[in-house]
Coordinates of C-alpha atoms (C1' of nucleotides) in Angstrom, one line a residue:
Chain A
M431 CA 7.7 -66.5 9.1
S432 CA 11.3 -65.5 9.8
G433 CA 13.1 -64.7 6.6
W434 CA 10.2 -63.3 4.7
K435 CA 11.9 -60.0 4.6
A436 CA 14.7 -61.5 2.7
L437 CA 12.4 -62.3 -0.3
V438 CA 13.1 -59.7 -3.0
T439 CA 10.2 -58.8 -5.1
R440 CA 10.2 -57.3 -8.5
L441 CA 7.8 -54.6 -9.4
P442 CA 5.0 -56.3 -11.4
S443 CA 3.6 -55.1 -14.6
S444 CA 0.5 -53.9 -12.8
F445 CA 2.7 -51.3 -11.1
F446 CA 3.3 -49.7 -14.5
E447 CA -0.1 -50.3 -16.1
R448 CA -1.7 -47.2 -14.5
N449 CA -1.7 -43.5 -14.2
T450 CA 1.8 -42.2 -15.0
L451 CA 2.0 -39.6 -12.3
E452 CA 1.2 -42.2 -9.7
A453 CA 3.8 -44.6 -11.1
A454 CA 6.4 -41.8 -11.3
R455 CA 5.8 -40.9 -7.7
D456 CA 5.8 -44.4 -6.5
L457 CA 9.0 -45.3 -8.3
L458 CA 10.8 -43.2 -5.7
G459 CA 12.6 -45.5 -3.3
Q460 CA 12.4 -48.5 -5.6
R461 CA 15.6 -50.2 -6.6
L462 CA 17.0 -50.3 -10.1
V463 CA 19.3 -53.3 -10.7
R464 CA 21.7 -53.8 -13.6
M465 CA 23.5 -57.1 -14.0
V466 CA 27.0 -56.9 -15.6
D467 CA 29.2 -59.9 -15.9
G468 CA 27.4 -61.6 -13.0
H469 CA 27.8 -58.5 -10.8
R470 CA 24.9 -56.6 -9.3
L471 CA 24.9 -52.8 -9.8
S472 CA 22.1 -51.1 -8.1
G473 CA 20.7 -47.8 -6.8
L474 CA 17.5 -46.5 -5.2
I475 CA 15.5 -44.2 -7.3
V476 CA 15.4 -40.6 -5.9
E477 CA 14.2 -38.6 -9.0
T478 CA 11.8 -39.3 -11.8
E479 CA 9.8 -37.4 -14.4
A480 CA 6.5 -38.3 -16.1
Y481 CA 5.9 -38.0 -19.9
I482 CA 2.3 -38.5 -20.6
G483 CA 0.7 -39.1 -24.0
E484 CA 0.5 -37.4 -27.4
S485 CA -1.0 -34.2 -25.9
D486 CA 2.1 -33.7 -23.7
L487 CA 4.3 -31.6 -26.0
A488 CA 7.4 -32.5 -24.0
C489 CA 6.8 -36.3 -24.6
H490 CA 8.5 -37.8 -27.6
A491 CA 5.2 -39.5 -28.5
S492 CA 3.6 -36.0 -29.1
R493 CA 5.2 -36.4 -32.6
G494 CA 3.2 -39.6 -33.1
R495 CA 4.2 -43.2 -33.6
T496 CA 7.7 -43.5 -35.1
P497 CA 10.4 -46.2 -34.9
R498 CA 11.8 -44.4 -31.9
T499 CA 8.6 -43.9 -30.0
E500 CA 7.0 -47.2 -30.8
V501 CA 8.0 -48.8 -27.6
M502 CA 6.0 -46.2 -25.6
F503 CA 2.8 -47.4 -27.4
G504 CA 3.5 -51.0 -26.4
P505 CA 2.9 -52.8 -23.1
P506 CA 3.9 -51.3 -19.8
G507 CA 7.0 -52.2 -17.9
R508 CA 9.3 -52.1 -20.9
A509 CA 12.5 -49.9 -21.2
Y510 CA 12.4 -46.9 -23.5
I511 CA 16.0 -45.9 -24.0
Y512 CA 16.9 -43.0 -26.3
F513 CA 20.1 -41.3 -27.4
I514 CA 20.4 -37.6 -26.8
Y515 CA 22.9 -34.7 -27.5
G516 CA 25.1 -37.1 -29.5
M517 CA 26.6 -38.7 -26.4
Y518 CA 24.1 -39.7 -23.7
Y519 CA 21.4 -42.3 -23.2
C520 CA 18.3 -41.8 -21.0
L521 CA 16.3 -44.6 -19.4
N522 CA 12.5 -44.6 -19.2
V523 CA 9.9 -47.1 -18.0
V524 CA 6.8 -47.4 -20.2
T525 CA 3.5 -46.9 -18.3
E526 CA -0.2 -46.9 -18.8
P527 CA -2.2 -49.6 -20.7
E528 CA -0.9 -50.7 -24.1
S529 CA -1.5 -48.2 -27.0
F530 CA -1.4 -45.2 -24.6
P531 CA 2.1 -43.7 -25.1
A532 CA 3.7 -42.7 -21.8
A533 CA 6.8 -43.3 -19.7
V534 CA 8.7 -42.3 -16.6
L535 CA 12.2 -41.0 -17.0
I536 CA 14.6 -42.3 -14.4
R537 CA 16.6 -39.2 -13.5
A538 CA 18.7 -40.1 -10.5
L539 CA 19.6 -42.9 -8.2
E540 CA 21.3 -43.3 -4.8
P541 CA 24.1 -45.7 -5.4
E542 CA 24.1 -49.0 -3.6
E543 CA 25.8 -52.2 -4.9
G544 CA 28.7 -52.0 -7.3
R545 CA 29.9 -48.5 -6.5
E546 CA 33.5 -49.3 -7.3
W547 CA 32.5 -50.6 -10.8
M548 CA 30.5 -47.4 -11.3
R549 CA 33.4 -45.2 -10.3
E550 CA 35.5 -46.8 -12.9
R551 CA 33.0 -46.0 -15.6
R552 CA 32.5 -42.5 -14.2
S553 CA 36.2 -41.4 -14.0
G554 CA 36.5 -41.7 -10.2
R555 CA 33.8 -39.2 -9.5
P556 CA 32.5 -39.0 -5.9
D557 CA 29.5 -41.2 -5.1
R558 CA 27.2 -38.2 -5.0
E559 CA 27.8 -37.7 -8.7
L560 CA 27.8 -41.3 -9.9
L561 CA 24.1 -41.5 -10.8
S562 CA 22.8 -38.0 -10.3
G563 CA 21.4 -37.4 -13.7
P564 CA 19.7 -39.4 -16.5
G565 CA 22.8 -39.5 -18.7
K566 CA 25.1 -40.1 -15.8
L567 CA 23.3 -43.1 -14.5
C568 CA 23.2 -44.7 -18.0
A569 CA 26.9 -44.2 -18.3
A570 CA 27.6 -45.6 -14.8
L571 CA 25.4 -48.6 -15.3
D572 CA 26.4 -49.3 -18.9
I573 CA 22.8 -48.8 -20.2
D574 CA 22.4 -48.1 -23.9
K575 CA 20.4 -49.0 -26.9
R576 CA 21.0 -52.7 -26.5
L577 CA 18.5 -52.6 -23.6
N578 CA 15.8 -50.7 -25.5
H579 CA 12.5 -52.5 -25.4
V580 CA 13.6 -54.9 -22.6
D581 CA 10.8 -56.1 -20.3
L582 CA 11.9 -54.9 -16.9
T583 CA 9.5 -57.2 -15.2
Q584 CA 11.2 -60.3 -16.7
D585 CA 14.7 -59.5 -18.0
D586 CA 17.8 -60.6 -16.1
R587 CA 20.0 -57.7 -17.2
L588 CA 17.9 -54.8 -16.1
F589 CA 15.0 -54.8 -13.7
L590 CA 13.3 -53.1 -10.7
E591 CA 12.9 -54.4 -7.2
V592 CA 10.7 -53.3 -4.4
G593 CA 12.7 -50.9 -2.2
P594 CA 12.4 -49.7 1.4
P595 CA 9.3 -47.6 2.0
V596 CA 9.6 -43.9 1.5
D597 CA 8.1 -41.3 3.8
A598 CA 5.5 -39.3 1.8
A599 CA 6.8 -36.1 3.4
R600 CA 10.1 -36.5 1.6
V601 CA 8.4 -36.5 -1.9
T602 CA 8.5 -33.2 -3.7
A603 CA 7.2 -32.2 -7.2
S604 CA 8.6 -29.5 -9.5
P605 CA 8.5 -28.7 -13.2
R606 CA 10.5 -31.0 -15.5
I607 CA 14.1 -30.3 -16.1
G608 CA 15.3 -29.1 -19.6
I609 CA 11.8 -28.5 -21.0
N610 CA 11.7 -25.1 -22.8
I611 CA 8.4 -25.3 -24.8
P612 CA 6.1 -22.3 -24.8
G613 CA 2.9 -23.3 -22.9
E614 CA 2.0 -25.6 -20.1
A615 CA 4.4 -28.4 -20.9
S616 CA 7.2 -26.4 -19.2
E617 CA 5.2 -25.8 -16.1
Q618 CA 3.5 -29.1 -15.2
P619 CA 4.9 -30.3 -11.9
W620 CA 5.6 -33.7 -13.3
R621 CA 9.1 -34.2 -11.8
F622 CA 9.2 -36.1 -8.5
Y623 CA 12.2 -36.3 -6.2
L624 CA 13.3 -36.7 -2.6
A625 CA 14.1 -33.2 -1.5
D626 CA 16.5 -34.3 1.2
S627 CA 18.5 -36.6 -1.0
P628 CA 22.1 -35.5 -1.9
F629 CA 21.8 -37.8 -5.0
V630 CA 19.3 -35.9 -7.1
S631 CA 20.4 -34.2 -10.3
R632 CA 19.7 -30.7 -8.9
Q633 CA 19.4 -29.6 -5.3
P634 CA 16.2 -27.6 -4.5
A635 CA 16.5 -23.9 -5.1
R636 CA 18.1 -22.0 -2.2
R637 CA 15.7 -20.4 0.2
R638 CA 16.0 -16.7 0.9
Chain B
dT975 C1' 19.9 -35.7 -49.4
dA976 C1' 20.2 -31.6 -46.1
dT977 C1' 19.6 -29.4 -41.9
dA978 C1' 18.3 -28.0 -37.2
dC979 C1' 18.1 -29.4 -32.7
dG980 C1' 17.6 -32.0 -28.3
dA981 C1' 14.0 -35.2 -21.6
dT982 C1' 22.7 -33.7 -21.0
dC983 C1' 27.0 -33.1 -19.0
dA984 C1' 31.5 -31.2 -17.8
dC985 C1' 34.1 -27.5 -17.6
dC986 C1' 34.6 -22.6 -18.0
dT987 C1' 34.1 -17.5 -16.2
Chain C
dG1407 C1' 26.1 -17.6 -14.8
dG1408 C1' 27.5 -19.6 -20.0
dT1409 C1' 29.0 -22.9 -23.8
dG1410 C1' 30.9 -26.7 -26.7
dA1411 C1' 30.8 -31.7 -27.6
dT1412 C1' 28.6 -34.9 -30.9
dC1413 C1' 25.0 -37.6 -33.7
dG1414 C1' 20.3 -39.9 -34.1
dT1415 C1' 15.9 -38.3 -35.2
dA1416 C1' 12.4 -35.6 -37.3
dT1417 C1' 11.3 -32.7 -40.8
dA1418 C1' 12.0 -29.8 -44.6
dC1419 C1' 13.5 -29.7 -49.4

DNA sequence: TATACGATCACCT
DNA sequence: GGTGATCGTATAC
């Protein structure tokens, strides 16, 4: 019995083969691990966003099946990594059963292992800013197109582990960041984050 | 082929 | 609060 806690479990494909909103919410608190030169770089997920199907105009798959979006139509648990604004990558995890195109964007992590290595890649920025944004975390963890399509339930370079339980009271929803499309896509509360975390990409709006 | 733009970020006022 | 950097992708010609 003693020692069972030391067993580290990966998130299985059943975690991703379900409703994207549930997966996005439940990814909070889980651990993303990147192996680089035998070193573990990791962080706890504190912010996610759901992109759900061809009818979601903010989802890249709303434009149909293309070379870029093809991975979203495939099996769940794979990485969908895209290049944006000419200089950043963003990491998503594919969700829902195969042929339903959806994914969860990993927007921010609380740094754990490998902080010194991350600081080097992030120009010595403070820990709070190492992984506090989708482009930042890919830069800090050396995540780019090479890892597109990777099976996060099997791969040894990039994967997800079960993290410490998260108190449901900490979980907050809001509209997705950076979506400026007329209509409901801009308003759906499909961003999930830990409101009390200093490591999210944007702090909650000031109360007044 | 040509062009407009984006699920961002860092730095500016 | 605002804006430039920089290029793959989608779409229009």
